[in-house]
């Protein structure tokens, strides 16, 4: 994947059942335009992924798992592996703040999941971001660095091309308090700088970096103006077909 395409991922979290998801995708399919310069990805619950994989036009929507386990198979009751998701999803979200903070996932877990995704031909979307407290005490840069190298530790520069990074400040998620474009610019610059340090200029320039945190149809254009921002990971805005399609249109029209 190159950075010529904007990437818009809608994370539905634990919302919509099987039938509701199917109806919603039907509605989205009528509203969301297909554009060559935008890749639109839906991340429904695990339960609905297979049904939706049979329903969606893959030219219009790709699918993402919100989570998965890092082992490929075995005695892991209740888990679903990247191997099982292969062929159903094209992306896998890893290290979302809710996974880190509600389910206590560590950088060791994110690293294993990034590896599992790559091994199974699924593009990992590694989410990183600081809490309000970490920001207040000046630790943002350290947290972003630690979570980045924590997740990418075993990724080669060739594999890096498949990785997407989502900058998601925890304090901006799901509450309407989006980060300012300046905060996003500073953080995303720092992430790309860290990638350059780890992988060199060419590989780091090719990585898609998304912003996530209370993005709406009203503020999306402000972030899309930032040359380092390649799209969005959307929570709340992905559950409203009109809002979601408007954000896709803004990405299509963005000059970057
Ligand atoms: C998210 O959950 O990744 C997210 C960005 O949520 P919201 O858009 O609702 O802030």
Short mmCIF file of C-alpha atoms and ligand atoms in Angstrom, two decimals:
data_model
loop_
_atom_site.label_atom_id
_atom_site.label_comp_id
_atom_site.label_asym_id
_atom_site.label_seq_id
_atom_site.Cartn_x
_atom_site.Cartn_y
_atom_site.Cartn_z
CA UNK A 1 0.00 0.00 0.00
CA UNK A 2 1.32 3.47 -0.78
CA UNK A 3 0.54 6.79 0.80
CA UNK A 4 -1.24 8.00 -2.36
CA UNK A 5 -4.37 6.47 -0.84
CA UNK A 6 -6.12 7.80 2.22
CA UNK A 7 -7.26 5.10 4.61
CA UNK A 8 -10.52 5.43 6.55
CA UNK A 9 -11.22 2.71 9.10
CA UNK A 10 -14.53 2.52 10.97
CA UNK A 11 -14.32 0.70 14.29
CA UNK A 12 -17.84 -0.29 15.35
CA UNK A 13 -16.60 -1.64 18.67
CA UNK A 14 -19.19 -3.80 20.49
CA UNK A 15 -22.14 -2.34 18.58
CA UNK A 16 -24.62 -3.82 16.06
CA UNK A 17 -25.72 -7.44 15.94
CA UNK A 18 -25.65 -9.70 12.89
CA UNK A 19 -28.83 -8.39 11.26
CA UNK A 20 -28.22 -4.77 12.22
CA UNK A 21 -24.71 -4.95 10.77
CA UNK A 22 -26.00 -6.35 7.55
CA UNK A 23 -28.64 -3.62 7.27
CA UNK A 24 -26.11 -0.96 8.12
CA UNK A 25 -23.68 -2.16 5.46
CA UNK A 26 -26.52 -2.05 2.96
CA UNK A 27 -27.12 1.58 3.93
CA UNK A 28 -23.41 2.40 3.80
CA UNK A 29 -23.10 0.84 0.37
CA UNK A 30 -25.66 3.32 -0.94
CA UNK A 31 -23.94 6.32 0.61
CA UNK A 32 -20.18 5.69 0.48
CA UNK A 33 -18.72 6.46 -2.94
CA UNK A 34 -15.91 4.35 -4.37
CA UNK A 35 -12.79 6.46 -5.00
CA UNK A 36 -9.43 5.31 -6.25
CA UNK A 37 -7.64 7.51 -3.72
CA UNK A 38 -9.50 6.27 -0.63
CA UNK A 39 -9.55 2.82 0.96
CA UNK A 40 -12.56 2.34 3.24
CA UNK A 41 -12.33 -0.34 5.90
CA UNK A 42 -15.08 -1.56 8.24
CA UNK A 43 -14.30 -3.19 11.57
CA UNK A 44 -17.51 -4.83 12.83
CA UNK A 45 -17.65 -7.28 15.73
CA UNK A 46 -16.03 -10.66 15.26
CA UNK A 47 -19.47 -12.26 15.15
CA UNK A 48 -20.53 -10.45 11.99
CA UNK A 49 -17.29 -10.53 10.03
CA UNK A 50 -18.03 -13.63 8.05
CA UNK A 51 -21.56 -12.60 7.07
CA UNK A 52 -20.29 -9.20 5.98
CA UNK A 53 -17.43 -10.74 4.04
CA UNK A 54 -20.06 -12.41 1.86
CA UNK A 55 -22.08 -9.21 1.55
CA UNK A 56 -19.60 -6.42 0.85
CA UNK A 57 -18.22 -5.40 -2.49
CA UNK A 58 -14.50 -5.54 -1.75
CA UNK A 59 -13.90 -2.71 -4.21
CA UNK A 60 -16.00 -0.55 -1.90
CA UNK A 61 -15.13 -1.85 1.55
CA UNK A 62 -12.34 -3.88 3.06
CA UNK A 63 -12.81 -5.56 6.44
CA UNK A 64 -10.82 -5.42 9.65
CA UNK A 65 -10.86 -7.47 12.83
CA UNK A 66 -11.04 -5.34 15.98
CA UNK A 67 -8.88 -7.90 17.75
CA UNK A 68 -7.55 -11.46 17.48
CA UNK A 69 -5.24 -13.80 19.35
CA UNK A 70 -1.61 -14.13 18.34
CA UNK A 71 -1.32 -17.93 18.28
CA UNK A 72 -2.44 -19.53 15.02
CA UNK A 73 -4.41 -22.41 16.60
CA UNK A 74 -4.64 -24.51 19.74
CA UNK A 75 -6.25 -24.78 23.15
CA UNK A 76 -7.18 -21.12 23.66
CA UNK A 77 -10.86 -21.19 24.57
CA UNK A 78 -12.82 -18.20 23.36
CA UNK A 79 -10.12 -16.83 21.09
CA UNK A 80 -10.00 -16.32 17.31
CA UNK A 81 -6.68 -16.34 15.45
CA UNK A 82 -5.32 -14.35 12.54
CA UNK A 83 -5.06 -17.66 10.68
CA UNK A 84 -8.82 -18.13 11.05
CA UNK A 85 -9.42 -14.56 9.90
CA UNK A 86 -7.23 -14.92 6.85
CA UNK A 87 -9.28 -14.44 3.68
CA UNK A 88 -12.08 -12.75 5.64
CA UNK A 89 -10.31 -9.57 6.74
CA UNK A 90 -7.58 -7.54 5.12
CA UNK A 91 -6.70 -5.53 8.26
CA UNK A 92 -6.39 -6.24 11.97
CA UNK A 93 -6.57 -3.55 14.67
CA UNK A 94 -3.93 -4.08 17.35
CA UNK A 95 -3.35 -2.32 20.67
CA UNK A 96 -6.46 -0.15 20.61
CA UNK A 97 -6.57 1.89 23.82
CA UNK A 98 -9.58 -0.13 25.00
CA UNK A 99 -7.54 -3.33 24.58
CA UNK A 100 -4.62 -1.79 26.44
CA UNK A 101 -6.56 -0.13 29.23
CA UNK A 102 -9.66 -2.31 29.72
CA UNK A 103 -8.07 -5.67 28.89
CA UNK A 104 -4.53 -4.82 30.05
CA UNK A 105 -2.79 -5.73 26.81
CA UNK A 106 0.92 -4.99 26.86
CA UNK A 107 3.51 -4.13 24.22
CA UNK A 108 4.50 -7.79 24.35
CA UNK A 109 0.95 -8.69 23.26
CA UNK A 110 0.86 -6.07 20.51
CA UNK A 111 4.22 -7.28 19.19
CA UNK A 112 3.01 -10.89 19.03
CA UNK A 113 -0.19 -9.78 17.27
CA UNK A 114 1.68 -7.65 14.73
CA UNK A 115 3.76 -10.73 13.92
CA UNK A 116 0.66 -12.95 13.70
CA UNK A 117 -1.02 -10.49 11.34
CA UNK A 118 1.99 -10.25 9.04
CA UNK A 119 2.48 -14.02 9.08
CA UNK A 120 -1.13 -14.44 7.96
CA UNK A 121 -1.19 -11.77 5.26
CA UNK A 122 -3.29 -9.32 7.29
CA UNK A 123 -2.24 -5.66 7.52
CA UNK A 124 -1.68 -4.73 11.18
CA UNK A 125 -3.06 -1.38 12.34
CA UNK A 126 -0.97 -0.67 15.41
CA UNK A 127 -2.65 1.88 17.71
CA UNK A 128 -0.47 3.97 19.96
CA UNK A 129 -1.27 6.94 22.17
CA UNK A 130 -0.74 8.59 25.51
CA UNK A 131 -3.24 9.06 28.34
CA UNK A 132 -4.20 12.51 29.65
CA UNK A 133 -1.99 11.99 32.68
CA UNK A 134 1.02 10.91 30.60
CA UNK A 135 0.58 14.04 28.48
CA UNK A 136 0.23 16.25 31.54
CA UNK A 137 3.54 15.05 32.99
CA UNK A 138 5.36 15.44 29.65
CA UNK A 139 5.68 11.75 28.78
CA UNK A 140 3.92 11.78 25.40
CA UNK A 141 7.10 11.32 23.32
CA UNK A 142 8.37 8.48 25.51
CA UNK A 143 5.04 6.65 25.43
CA UNK A 144 4.78 6.95 21.66
CA UNK A 145 8.33 5.68 21.25
CA UNK A 146 7.87 2.80 23.67
CA UNK A 147 4.58 1.66 22.15
CA UNK A 148 6.00 1.97 18.64
CA UNK A 149 9.15 -0.06 19.24
CA UNK A 150 7.20 -2.36 21.55
CA UNK A 151 4.80 -3.28 18.74
CA UNK A 152 7.28 -3.27 15.87
CA UNK A 153 10.25 -4.97 17.53
CA UNK A 154 10.46 -7.92 15.13
CA UNK A 155 9.20 -6.18 11.98
CA UNK A 156 11.69 -5.93 9.10
CA UNK A 157 11.87 -2.89 6.82
CA UNK A 158 10.22 -4.91 4.02
CA UNK A 159 7.36 -5.87 6.34
CA UNK A 160 6.99 -2.28 7.55
CA UNK A 161 5.32 -1.44 4.25
CA UNK A 162 2.32 -3.54 5.35
CA UNK A 163 2.02 -1.85 8.74
CA UNK A 164 -0.36 1.02 9.49
CA UNK A 165 0.15 3.15 12.60
CA UNK A 166 -2.82 4.89 14.24
CA UNK A 167 -2.06 7.76 16.58
CA UNK A 168 -4.91 7.69 19.08
CA UNK A 169 -4.44 9.87 22.14
CA UNK A 170 -6.47 8.08 24.82
CA UNK A 171 -7.86 11.37 26.16
CA UNK A 172 -9.44 12.18 22.78
CA UNK A 173 -11.24 8.88 22.20
CA UNK A 174 -15.02 8.69 22.38
CA UNK A 175 -15.62 11.94 24.23
CA UNK A 176 -15.86 14.72 21.65
CA UNK A 177 -12.56 16.30 22.82
CA UNK A 178 -10.51 15.81 19.69
CA UNK A 179 -6.81 16.66 19.72
CA UNK A 180 -5.92 19.97 18.08
CA UNK A 181 -4.40 19.74 14.60
CA UNK A 182 -1.16 21.07 16.11
CA UNK A 183 -1.06 18.27 18.71
CA UNK A 184 -1.73 15.71 15.99
CA UNK A 185 0.90 17.22 13.70
CA UNK A 186 3.51 17.16 16.49
CA UNK A 187 2.74 13.57 17.51
CA UNK A 188 2.56 12.18 13.99
CA UNK A 189 5.83 13.95 13.08
CA UNK A 190 7.44 12.37 16.13
CA UNK A 191 6.15 8.93 15.08
CA UNK A 192 7.55 9.32 11.58
CA UNK A 193 10.82 10.58 13.01
CA UNK A 194 11.01 7.48 15.24
CA UNK A 195 10.27 5.24 12.26
CA UNK A 196 13.06 6.96 10.35
CA UNK A 197 15.43 6.34 13.22
CA UNK A 198 14.46 2.65 13.27
CA UNK A 199 14.07 1.89 9.55
CA UNK A 200 15.63 4.74 7.56
CA UNK A 201 14.07 7.59 5.62
CA UNK A 202 12.68 5.68 2.64
CA UNK A 203 10.85 3.00 4.64
CA UNK A 204 9.48 5.51 7.15
CA UNK A 205 8.16 7.85 4.46
CA UNK A 206 6.07 5.02 3.02
CA UNK A 207 4.19 4.18 6.25
CA UNK A 208 0.53 5.19 6.48
CA UNK A 209 -0.16 7.00 9.76
CA UNK A 210 -3.75 7.63 10.82
CA UNK A 211 -5.25 9.89 13.45
CA UNK A 212 -8.09 8.70 15.69
CA UNK A 213 -9.96 10.52 18.46
CA UNK A 214 -13.37 12.20 18.13
CA UNK A 215 -13.03 12.86 14.40
CA UNK A 216 -16.27 14.14 12.84
CA UNK A 217 -17.41 15.47 9.48
CA UNK A 218 -16.73 18.96 10.93
CA UNK A 219 -13.08 18.58 11.95
CA UNK A 220 -11.87 15.91 9.49
CA UNK A 221 -10.64 18.42 6.88
CA UNK A 222 -8.39 20.14 9.46
CA UNK A 223 -6.45 16.90 10.01
CA UNK A 224 -6.41 15.97 6.34
CA UNK A 225 -4.50 19.18 5.66
CA UNK A 226 -1.58 17.79 7.66
CA UNK A 227 0.86 16.22 5.23
CA UNK A 228 1.80 13.41 7.62
CA UNK A 229 -1.79 12.27 8.29
CA UNK A 230 -2.94 9.55 5.87
CA UNK A 231 -6.47 8.98 7.13
CA UNK A 232 -8.51 8.15 10.19
CA UNK A 233 -9.48 5.47 12.63
CA UNK A 234 -13.07 6.41 13.48
CA UNK A 235 -15.18 5.18 16.37
CA UNK A 236 -18.45 7.05 16.93
CA UNK A 237 -18.49 8.63 13.45
CA UNK A 238 -18.38 5.22 11.80
CA UNK A 239 -21.82 4.34 13.19
CA UNK A 240 -23.66 7.07 11.27
CA UNK A 241 -23.78 6.37 7.53
CA UNK A 242 -24.16 10.04 6.59
CA UNK A 243 -21.30 11.23 8.78
CA UNK A 244 -19.06 8.33 7.74
CA UNK A 245 -19.67 8.92 4.03
CA UNK A 246 -19.02 12.65 4.44
CA UNK A 247 -15.64 11.92 6.03
CA UNK A 248 -14.83 9.57 3.14
CA UNK A 249 -15.68 12.41 0.71
CA UNK A 250 -13.42 14.81 2.61
CA UNK A 251 -10.58 12.30 2.34
CA UNK A 252 -11.24 11.96 -1.39
CA UNK A 253 -11.07 15.73 -1.88
CA UNK A 254 -8.05 16.25 0.34
CA UNK A 255 -5.12 17.78 -1.53
CA UNK A 256 -2.38 15.93 0.34
C1 LIG B 1 -11.55 4.80 18.47
O1 LIG B 1 -12.22 4.11 19.21
O2 LIG B 1 -10.53 4.35 17.91
C2 LIG B 1 -11.96 6.18 18.24
C3 LIG B 1 -11.15 6.98 17.60
O3 LIG B 1 -13.20 6.52 18.73
P1 LIG B 1 -13.94 7.93 18.50
O4 LIG B 1 -13.82 8.27 17.04
O5 LIG B 1 -15.35 7.68 18.91
O6 LIG B 1 -13.23 8.92 19.35
#
